[in-house]
Amino acid sequence: MSASVNFHYLFKYIIIGDSAVGKSNLLLQYAHNKFNDDYQATIGVEFGAKNITVNNKIYRIQIWDTAGQENCRSITRAYYKNSVCAMVVYDITNKDTFNNVQTWIEDCKNQSPKTIFMVLVGNKNDLEDKRQVKYEDGMELANKNGMMFYETSAKSGFNVEEIFNSSAKAIAQKIDD
């Protein structure tokens, strides 16, 4: 490892899903331990990064947060190309966002490398009293698509580190194998 580079491997992640499911806040929470209560739609793509260590190697996780609006899909598709991981996010308090997940998964499969690792993320589990999507339904959909599954709260930080760290470990293991 040269002095100018402070990581061994670069992993490019893309966060996809409908508008207002919490994609930007997942990135903000993971990269900066912050949460923004004021919703502002992502225009195009936002970016963040963080280093983690897996088996004595440093991995730089570069995260691309994409706009969820239909009119931004063509911009979003360009970011699938070199991604090693896609986080497909829905809001557990909004059944429509869950119903649209399969479309996001298919879009990802069509636009990404065949080796892409996908994680299904049910966000906003801090709003249990407003839940519209059962945990079991998320798990079933993830299993059907061969995906890792987590419920998270970008607001409280619940499982946010875990979704990135566990996926990075799984991808690192695939590389080592």
Coordinates of N, CA and C in Angstrom, one line a residue, residues 77-175:
R77 N -29.2 5.3 -13.7 CA -28.7 4.1 -14.3 C -27.2 4.1 -14.7
A78 N -26.7 5.3 -14.9 CA -25.3 5.4 -15.2 C -24.4 5.0 -14.0
Y79 N -24.9 5.1 -12.8 CA -24.1 4.8 -11.6 C -24.1 3.3 -11.3
Y80 N -25.0 2.5 -11.9 CA -25.0 1.0 -11.7 C -23.7 0.4 -12.1
K81 N -23.1 0.9 -13.2 CA -22.1 0.2 -14.0 C -21.0 -0.4 -13.2
N82 N -20.3 0.3 -12.4 CA -19.1 -0.3 -11.7 C -19.4 -0.6 -10.2
S83 N -20.7 -0.7 -9.8 CA -21.0 -1.0 -8.4 C -20.8 -2.4 -8.1
V84 N -20.3 -2.7 -6.8 CA -20.2 -4.0 -6.3 C -21.4 -4.4 -5.4
C85 N -22.1 -3.3 -5.0 CA -23.2 -3.6 -4.1 C -24.3 -2.6 -4.3
A86 N -25.6 -3.1 -4.3 CA -26.7 -2.2 -4.4 C -27.6 -2.4 -3.1
M87 N -27.9 -1.3 -2.5 CA -28.8 -1.2 -1.4 C -30.2 -0.8 -1.9
V88 N -31.1 -1.7 -1.9 CA -32.5 -1.5 -2.4 C -33.3 -1.1 -1.2
V89 N -33.8 0.1 -1.1 CA -34.4 0.6 0.1 C -35.9 0.9 -0.1
Y90 N -36.7 0.5 0.9 CA -38.1 0.8 1.0 C -38.4 1.4 2.4
D91 N -39.5 2.0 2.5 CA -40.0 2.6 3.8 C -41.0 1.7 4.4
I92 N -40.7 1.1 5.6 CA -41.7 0.2 6.2 C -43.0 0.8 6.5
T93 N -43.1 2.1 6.4 CA -44.4 2.8 6.7 C -45.2 3.1 5.4
N94 N -44.6 2.7 4.3 CA -45.3 3.0 3.0 C -45.3 1.8 2.1
K95 N -46.4 1.1 2.1 CA -46.5 -0.2 1.3 C -46.2 0.0 -0.2
D96 N -46.5 1.2 -0.7 CA -46.2 1.4 -2.2 C -44.7 1.3 -2.5
T97 N -43.9 1.8 -1.5 CA -42.4 1.8 -1.8 C -41.9 0.3 -1.8
F98 N -42.6 -0.5 -0.9 CA -42.3 -1.9 -0.9 C -42.8 -2.6 -2.2
N99 N -43.9 -2.2 -2.7 CA -44.5 -2.8 -3.9 C -43.6 -2.5 -5.1
N100 N -42.9 -1.4 -5.1 CA -42.0 -1.0 -6.2 C -40.6 -1.6 -6.1
V101 N -40.3 -2.3 -5.0 CA -38.9 -2.9 -4.8 C -38.6 -3.8 -6.0
Q102 N -39.5 -4.7 -6.4 CA -39.1 -5.7 -7.4 C -38.7 -5.0 -8.7
T103 N -39.3 -3.8 -9.0 CA -38.9 -3.1 -10.2 C -37.5 -2.5 -10.1
W104 N -37.2 -2.0 -8.9 CA -35.8 -1.6 -8.6 C -34.8 -2.7 -8.7
I105 N -35.2 -3.9 -8.2 CA -34.3 -5.1 -8.3 C -34.0 -5.4 -9.8
E106 N -35.1 -5.5 -10.5 CA -35.0 -5.9 -12.0 C -34.1 -4.8 -12.7
D107 N -34.4 -3.5 -12.4 CA -33.6 -2.5 -13.0 C -32.1 -2.6 -12.7
C108 N -31.8 -2.9 -11.5 CA -30.5 -3.1 -11.0 C -29.8 -4.3 -11.7
K109 N -30.6 -5.4 -11.8 CA -30.0 -6.6 -12.5 C -29.7 -6.4 -13.9
N110 N -30.6 -5.6 -14.6 CA -30.4 -5.3 -16.0 C -29.3 -4.3 -16.3
Q111 N -29.0 -3.4 -15.3 CA -28.0 -2.3 -15.5 C -26.6 -2.6 -14.9
S112 N -26.5 -3.5 -13.9 CA -25.3 -3.7 -13.1 C -24.5 -4.9 -13.6
P113 N -23.3 -5.0 -13.1 CA -22.5 -6.2 -13.4 C -23.3 -7.4 -12.8
K114 N -23.1 -8.6 -13.4 CA -23.8 -9.8 -13.0 C -23.4 -10.2 -11.6
T115 N -22.3 -9.7 -11.1 CA -21.7 -10.1 -9.8 C -22.2 -9.2 -8.7
I116 N -23.1 -8.2 -9.0 CA -23.4 -7.3 -8.0 C -24.1 -7.9 -6.8
F117 N -23.7 -7.5 -5.6 CA -24.3 -8.0 -4.3 C -25.4 -7.0 -4.0
M118 N -26.6 -7.6 -3.7 CA -27.7 -6.8 -3.4 C -28.2 -7.0 -1.9
V119 N -28.6 -5.9 -1.3 CA -29.1 -5.9 0.1 C -30.5 -5.2 0.0
L120 N -31.5 -5.9 0.6 CA -32.8 -5.2 0.7 C -32.9 -4.6 2.1
V121 N -33.2 -3.3 2.1 CA -33.3 -2.5 3.4 C -34.6 -1.9 3.6
G122 N -35.3 -2.4 4.7 CA -36.5 -1.8 5.1 C -36.2 -0.7 6.1
N123 N -36.3 0.6 5.7 CA -35.9 1.7 6.5 C -37.1 2.2 7.3
K124 N -36.7 3.0 8.3 CA -37.7 3.7 9.2 C -38.3 2.8 10.3
N125 N -37.6 1.8 10.8 CA -38.2 0.9 11.7 C -38.4 1.6 13.1
D126 N -37.9 2.8 13.2 CA -38.2 3.6 14.5 C -39.7 4.0 14.5
L127 N -40.4 3.9 13.3 CA -41.8 4.3 13.2 C -42.7 3.1 13.2
E128 N -42.4 2.2 14.2 CA -43.2 0.9 14.3 C -44.7 1.1 14.3
D129 N -45.2 2.1 15.0 CA -46.6 2.4 15.1 C -47.3 2.7 13.8
K130 N -46.4 3.1 12.7 CA -47.0 3.4 11.4 C -46.6 2.3 10.4
R131 N -46.1 1.2 10.8 CA -45.7 0.1 10.0 C -46.8 -0.4 9.0
Q132 N -46.5 -0.5 7.7 CA -47.4 -1.0 6.7 C -46.8 -2.3 6.1
V133 N -45.5 -2.5 6.3 CA -44.9 -3.7 5.7 C -44.3 -4.6 6.8
K134 N -44.8 -5.8 6.8 CA -44.3 -6.7 7.9 C -42.8 -7.1 7.6
Y135 N -42.1 -7.3 8.7 CA -40.7 -7.8 8.6 C -40.6 -9.1 7.7
E136 N -41.6 -10.0 8.0 CA -41.6 -11.3 7.3 C -41.7 -11.1 5.8
D137 N -42.5 -10.1 5.3 CA -42.6 -9.8 3.9 C -41.3 -9.3 3.3
G138 N -40.6 -8.5 4.0 CA -39.3 -8.1 3.5 C -38.3 -9.3 3.4
M139 N -38.3 -10.1 4.5 CA -37.4 -11.3 4.5 C -37.8 -12.2 3.3
E140 N -39.1 -12.4 3.1 CA -39.5 -13.3 2.0 C -39.0 -12.8 0.6
L141 N -39.2 -11.5 0.4 CA -38.8 -10.9 -0.9 C -37.3 -11.0 -1.0
A142 N -36.5 -10.7 0.0 CA -35.1 -10.8 0.0 C -34.7 -12.3 -0.4
N143 N -35.2 -13.2 0.3 CA -34.9 -14.6 0.1 C -35.2 -15.0 -1.4
K144 N -36.4 -14.6 -1.9 CA -36.8 -14.9 -3.2 C -35.8 -14.4 -4.3
N145 N -35.1 -13.2 -3.9 CA -34.2 -12.6 -4.8 C -32.7 -12.9 -4.5
G146 N -32.5 -13.7 -3.5 CA -31.1 -14.1 -3.1 C -30.3 -12.9 -2.5
M147 N -31.1 -12.1 -1.7 CA -30.5 -10.9 -1.2 C -30.3 -11.0 0.4
M148 N -29.4 -10.2 0.9 CA -29.3 -10.0 2.3 C -30.4 -9.1 2.7
F149 N -30.9 -9.2 3.9 CA -32.0 -8.3 4.4 C -31.8 -7.8 5.8
Y150 N -32.1 -6.5 5.9 CA -32.1 -5.8 7.2 C -33.2 -4.8 7.3
E151 N -33.7 -4.6 8.5 CA -34.5 -3.4 8.7 C -33.6 -2.4 9.5
T152 N -33.7 -1.1 9.1 CA -32.9 -0.1 9.7 C -33.7 1.1 10.2
S153 N -33.0 2.0 10.9 CA -33.5 3.3 11.1 C -32.4 4.3 10.9
A154 N -32.5 5.0 9.8 CA -31.4 6.1 9.6 C -31.5 7.1 10.7
K155 N -32.6 7.3 11.3 CA -32.8 8.3 12.4 C -32.0 7.9 13.6
S156 N -32.3 6.7 14.1 CA -31.6 6.2 15.4 C -30.2 5.6 15.1
G157 N -30.0 5.2 13.8 CA -28.7 4.5 13.5 C -28.8 3.0 13.6
F158 N -30.0 2.5 14.0 CA -30.2 1.0 14.1 C -29.9 0.3 12.8
N159 N -28.9 -0.6 12.9 CA -28.5 -1.5 11.8 C -27.8 -0.8 10.6
V160 N -27.6 0.5 10.7 CA -27.0 1.2 9.6 C -25.6 0.7 9.4
E161 N -24.7 0.8 10.4 CA -23.4 0.2 10.3 C -23.4 -1.2 9.8
E162 N -24.3 -2.0 10.3 CA -24.4 -3.4 10.0 C -24.6 -3.7 8.6
I163 N -25.5 -2.9 7.9 CA -25.8 -3.2 6.5 C -24.6 -3.0 5.6
F164 N -23.8 -2.0 5.9 CA -22.6 -1.7 5.2 C -21.5 -2.7 5.5
N165 N -21.3 -2.9 6.8 CA -20.2 -3.8 7.2 C -20.4 -5.2 6.9
S166 N -21.6 -5.8 7.0 CA -21.9 -7.2 6.7 C -21.8 -7.4 5.2
S167 N -22.3 -6.4 4.4 CA -22.2 -6.6 3.0 C -20.7 -6.5 2.5
A168 N -20.0 -5.6 3.1 CA -18.5 -5.5 2.7 C -17.8 -6.8 3.1
K169 N -18.1 -7.4 4.2 CA -17.5 -8.6 4.6 C -17.8 -9.7 3.6
A170 N -19.1 -9.8 3.2 CA -19.5 -10.8 2.3 C -18.8 -10.6 0.9
I171 N -18.7 -9.4 0.5 CA -18.1 -9.1 -0.8 C -16.6 -9.4 -0.7
A172 N -15.9 -9.1 0.4 CA -14.5 -9.4 0.6 C -14.3 -10.9 0.6
Q173 N -15.2 -11.6 1.2 CA -15.1 -13.1 1.2 C -15.2 -13.6 -0.2
K174 N -16.1 -13.1 -1.0 CA -16.2 -13.6 -2.4 C -14.9 -13.3 -3.2
I175 N -14.3 -12.1 -2.9 CA -13.0 -11.8 -3.6 C -11.9 -12.8 -3.1

